[in-house]
Amino acid sequence: MLSIKNLHANVEDKNILKGLNLEVKPGEVHAIMGPNGSGKSTFGYVLSGREGYEVTEGEVKFDGQNILEMEADERAREGLFLAFQYPVEIPGVSNMEFLKASIDTTREYQGKEPYDAVTFMKLAREKCQQVNLDQNFLKRGVNEGFSGGEKKRNEIMQMIMLEPKLCILDETDSGLDIDALQVVADGVNACRDDNRAFIVVTHYQRLLDYIVPDYVHVLSDGKIVKSGGKELALELEEKGYSWIDKL
Amino acid sequence: MSEVIDQYVKTEYEAGFVTDIESETLPPGLNEDVIRFISAKKNEPEWLLEWRLKAFENFKQMQEPEWAHLNYPKIDLNEVSYYSAPKSIEDRPKSLDEVDPELIETYNKLGIPLHEQEVLAGVAVDVVFDSVSVATTFKEKLAEAGVIFCPISEAVHKYPELIKKYIGSVVPQKDNYFAALNSAVFSDGSFVYIPKGVRCPMELSTYFRINEAKTGQFERTLIVADEGSHVSYLEGCTAPMRDENQLHAAVVELVALDDAEIKYSTVQNWYPGDENGNGGIYNFVTKRGICHKNAKISWTQVETGSAITWKYPSVVLRGENSVGEFYSVALTRNYQQADTGTKMIHLGKNSKSTIISKGISAGKSQNAYRGLVRMSPRADGARNYTQCDSLLIGDRCGAHTFPYIESKHPNAIVEHEATTSKVSDDQLFLCQQRGIDAEKAVSMIVNGFCKEVFKELPMEFAVEAGKLLEVSLEGSVG
Amino acid sequence: MSNSIDFNNHASLDFDELSQVNRLEWLSSIQNDALGAFKSMPLPTRKVEHWKYNDMSFLKAQTFKLNTNTYEDLAVSSSQIALPNSIEITFINGVLISDLTTRSLQPGIAITSFDSVSTEQQQFIIEQTEIDSKNALDNLNLALCNNGILIEITKNIRIESPVFIRHITLDNGAAEVTTNRVLVKQQPGSEFTLVELFDSQIEEDSTLTLQQSLFSIDANATCNHYRLNLESERAIQSSKVESRLAQSATLNCFFLGLGSRLNRTDINVKHQGNGSHAELTGIYLPANEQAIDYHSNIEHQVAHCTSNEIFRGIIADEASATFNGKIHIFEDAQKSDAFLNNKNLLLTNRAEINTKPELEIYADDVKCAHGATVAQLDEKSVYYLQTRGIDRQKAKKMLSIAFIQELLNKVKLEELNDFLTSLLDEYMSHLD
């Protein structure tokens, strides 16, 4: 589903990703762990096509297509979803309005029938409940005045609604207490199926107790330096990131 | 982000078609004869001619104001024609059926409901085409409620006492250069009177359109809400695309007597000029209302048009507990310049005012808020809250805030806040990551920025305003 | 009438008639231009936007003598404030009376009177001088300005002792115009503190003070400037303080407006180097029939500069205050961060405040905000203090002091802080 070969990327002329390789198949959950500054967030931004993140070398194929030439919104409509570490506020634009615009355009692109207003509302309310958000939240501005936990749950709620093929979760556990973490993880786990893949980017092993990965990769200085099964995360937790340097 | 915005397509001004109607137009020039001609054309009583001539005398003593943050070549008032009427109006139509079908077609193109639609919408419409009021709908139904809604030229004959009493009572002839000019040459406009205790059964609406080349439009609107009455009034404006600049100098006077309420909404979409700054309407408008005891006047405006906007809808809060409100969205793009805002003059005890102003600048435009809040020595317990937010799109435009606060009462409270922001890269990226393209994203973010104002508009207008903003933005960003 | 200025007829003013004024040869050419400009301009009136609230045309009612006294033998010791360890310089009625040549100063600081500056210094002063196209009185200052000092701070030197300039006015038998200039030239990396006090002991005459202090702050230098106006209510003042900041330079300035019948101060800050920062703090406390008017204009001419401005005022009796605070972000001055806040308390219904915070912005990636309020003391707070046994009058005073006190924290000079604290106590105790 996703094939990354020798990916190099710059941010403000600084080389951050330095030859990253990764293969993700449908149904798999990959965890990418790494210390601060290893390029974790850059990885998510490069894949999703953020402006200012310049690919200098390598290729990224998503379902066989080269996505590097696509705009961010095209990639999103192709089914690539990024759950942000710090979701931004958009004052005055209601969650409902935002979700509707997002889902309408995505479904249209994918050749699916648009939801009628009633179905959409019903679905939105239902999904709100699933991630434990009050329904009033749909009327509020996007992330406007939300707590850290609410913002993260909002991300997951959008993910569920959009039904993407590939979900990249960027430090989704940061700033969450245990209860909120459980809600978020439940949301993610409910979405897991044979056709959908996840890349879970995280600093701490904690999240992986809740979202159990098939593979764990360690990112250091812009490259994947070690890959393994879910045990690798525990080993890393125990020995610390300094252990990586000694490898 | 600029890259994304650069990709925006330019849109044409949608309302910019010319209506091919034979008109009777006065040759350009400003002098006493022109005023006599206009007055005679309208068969006006002597007192009104005298009133006009007095205004002209005053006008001749006055200078064009230069304090605004606007830069435009001086207007040669002798290049302007002060009267243009569709010829077929010579014999004023008795009903809509008699209105020139091409005119009707014009309004249909603009999406202005003249026929069936307004029945459903419950809107009574007065249409001012160039300088002449061409059709007023729903007169009978309004008459049942005792509401007067007619062209001011007609009201002069039918209700001379009301006109005499109130014309110039809110905006005196000498108020400013453009008001004085209007007082001398005004051609038509709407008159509304709501009797004591009456709640106007429908929204009243006027559409203005400047059609003829080289004409100025000088309409005058007067709304009197008698004690305890209530009215909501909508105003829409468009003009065809022309290379030369056209002048619009209107006067609007509102009188809200004790316990009355007037809600005045404007969607202004005069031709803003092309992307190189050629052509466009010069919009110099004086709008003011007087609020008596417990009365309320609310101005809501969405302004996307005009090459130059000079406009400060104001409220004189004369009575105790009177309330003034000003909600404004002003969007400028290309080479548009706007200097707009409000004045809240607090005279009465416990009077309250709220000002919410949202300015959006794009392209090479300049967008300024200018507002005055004055607390007089009698304004015990008066309060004002002002919020002015500016949004910049692109790095070649300007956003400016010039609030004047003058207080002479220790128990009056004035609070003013202003912020400046841009459509952030983070916001845009979040939208794009959710599949929403950049153009739609900018439009959503801008609409969100304006929400506080849009929610003050009557429903149909809110939709129109949102669309207008979207269309204006498409061409603007780049 | 020679050696005086009749504002009714200022267009006919001529230097030939001002023969007794000692003129500086090297400055005379630009002074002639300035006089020409002054003569051709009307006095500021309410019709001029920047003088909307204070009209200077009342000057026409009086003729102002030019000061020709040199005060050589006069020792004025009394001052409202003593700053031990400071470098003290005194002007009386605009005339420099301190002998600067005999001072021994810390290495790194030089203070030179206009009448003994070198050719090079003359050149610098002339460069800093310009004809003002807007304000007639600024040009009059320049035309008549034969007294002035140049303070120079050497590269990377921090001057420990503050320079303390006292501008004192005394009765001189008739209404008088007093003018002078203070120029500061800080080399890169230097730091110094300047305290300016305007103090008058006038009981009979009135004075018109036209003063300018101009700062040139080079890269990484820091300037701390305190300017206190405690003139008597017979004094009229129209002054200008202008600072130009080079890369990463810092300006901290503090203004107190307590004196004068009419005090107009224009504060101009020009960010001309990336990363410079300006901190402006001001307090104005007009009472009786005083009028105090601060006009600030902060120009972000280049990118990445920051400014923070807070002014607060309490207006008593029949006094009036005007505050005009403009933030001007130039095209391409991206990443500017500017904040302005102005709060006012009116104590009577004969008092008046006119405030106008302005934003003029030509760049999009900036953070700019301003706020202004006019309000009364928070009734809940007054009540709270009352429930704790404090009488209403006392409670109001406490809250008024608190309103101002916050800004005093910006005064880092200890003696000055003590002085201002007691000054405010005294001021409050006179309010009813």
CSV table of C-alpha atoms in Angstrom, one decimal, chain A residues 45 48-51 71-73 76-77 80-84 88-94 97-98 101-103 105-106 142-143 155 158 162, chain B residues 1-5 7 424-441 443-452:
chain,number,residue,atom,x,y,z
A,45,TYR,CA,4.3,16.2,7.0
A,48,SER,CA,0.9,14.3,3.6
A,49,GLY,CA,2.4,17.0,1.4
A,50,ARG,CA,2.9,20.0,3.6
A,51,GLU,CA,4.3,23.1,1.9
A,71,GLU,CA,-1.1,18.6,-3.5
A,72,ALA,CA,-1.9,17.9,0.2
A,73,ASP,CA,-5.7,17.9,-0.5
A,76,ALA,CA,-6.0,13.4,1.5
A,77,ARG,CA,-8.7,12.5,-1.0
A,80,LEU,CA,-4.1,9.4,3.4
A,81,PHE,CA,-5.0,10.8,6.8
A,82,LEU,CA,-2.7,12.6,9.2
A,83,ALA,CA,-3.8,13.0,12.9
A,84,PHE,CA,-2.0,16.1,14.0
A,88,VAL,CA,-4.8,24.1,15.0
A,89,GLU,CA,-7.9,26.2,15.8
A,90,ILE,CA,-10.0,27.7,13.1
A,91,PRO,CA,-12.3,30.3,14.8
A,92,GLY,CA,-15.8,30.7,13.5
A,93,VAL,CA,-15.7,27.6,11.2
A,94,SER,CA,-17.9,25.0,12.9
A,97,GLU,CA,-19.3,22.7,8.4
A,98,PHE,CA,-15.7,21.6,8.3
A,101,ALA,CA,-16.8,20.1,3.4
A,102,SER,CA,-14.1,17.5,4.0
A,103,ILE,CA,-16.4,14.5,3.6
A,105,THR,CA,-15.2,16.6,-1.4
A,106,THR,CA,-13.5,13.3,-0.4
A,142,VAL,CA,-12.9,23.7,14.8
A,143,ASN,CA,-10.7,23.1,17.9
A,155,GLU,CA,-8.8,14.1,15.2
A,158,GLN,CA,-12.5,12.9,11.7
A,162,LEU,CA,-13.3,9.9,6.5
B,1,MET,CA,0.7,29.7,1.4
B,2,SER,CA,1.2,32.5,-1.0
B,3,GLU,CA,2.0,30.0,-3.7
B,4,VAL,CA,-1.3,28.3,-3.2
B,5,ILE,CA,-3.1,31.6,-3.3
B,7,GLN,CA,-3.0,29.9,-8.2
B,424,SER,CA,-2.2,30.8,8.9
B,425,ASP,CA,-0.3,28.1,7.1
B,426,ASP,CA,-1.3,25.7,9.9
B,427,GLN,CA,-5.0,26.3,9.3
B,428,LEU,CA,-4.7,26.0,5.6
B,429,PHE,CA,-2.7,22.7,5.9
B,430,LEU,CA,-5.2,21.2,8.3
B,431,CYS,CA,-8.0,21.9,5.8
B,432,GLN,CA,-6.0,20.5,2.9
B,433,GLN,CA,-5.1,17.4,4.9
B,434,ARG,CA,-8.8,16.8,5.3
B,435,GLY,CA,-9.2,17.0,1.5
B,436,ILE,CA,-10.5,20.6,1.3
B,437,ASP,CA,-8.7,22.5,-1.5
B,438,ALA,CA,-6.9,25.7,-0.7
B,439,GLU,CA,-9.5,28.0,-2.4
B,440,LYS,CA,-12.4,26.5,-0.4
B,441,ALA,CA,-10.3,26.5,2.7
B,443,SER,CA,-13.1,30.9,1.9
B,444,MET,CA,-14.2,28.8,4.9
B,445,ILE,CA,-11.6,30.4,7.1
B,446,VAL,CA,-12.7,33.9,6.1
B,447,ASN,CA,-16.4,33.1,6.5
B,448,GLY,CA,-15.5,31.8,10.0
B,449,PHE,CA,-13.7,35.0,10.7
B,450,CYS,CA,-16.9,36.9,9.8
B,451,LYS,CA,-19.3,34.7,11.6
B,452,GLU,CA,-20.1,37.1,14.4
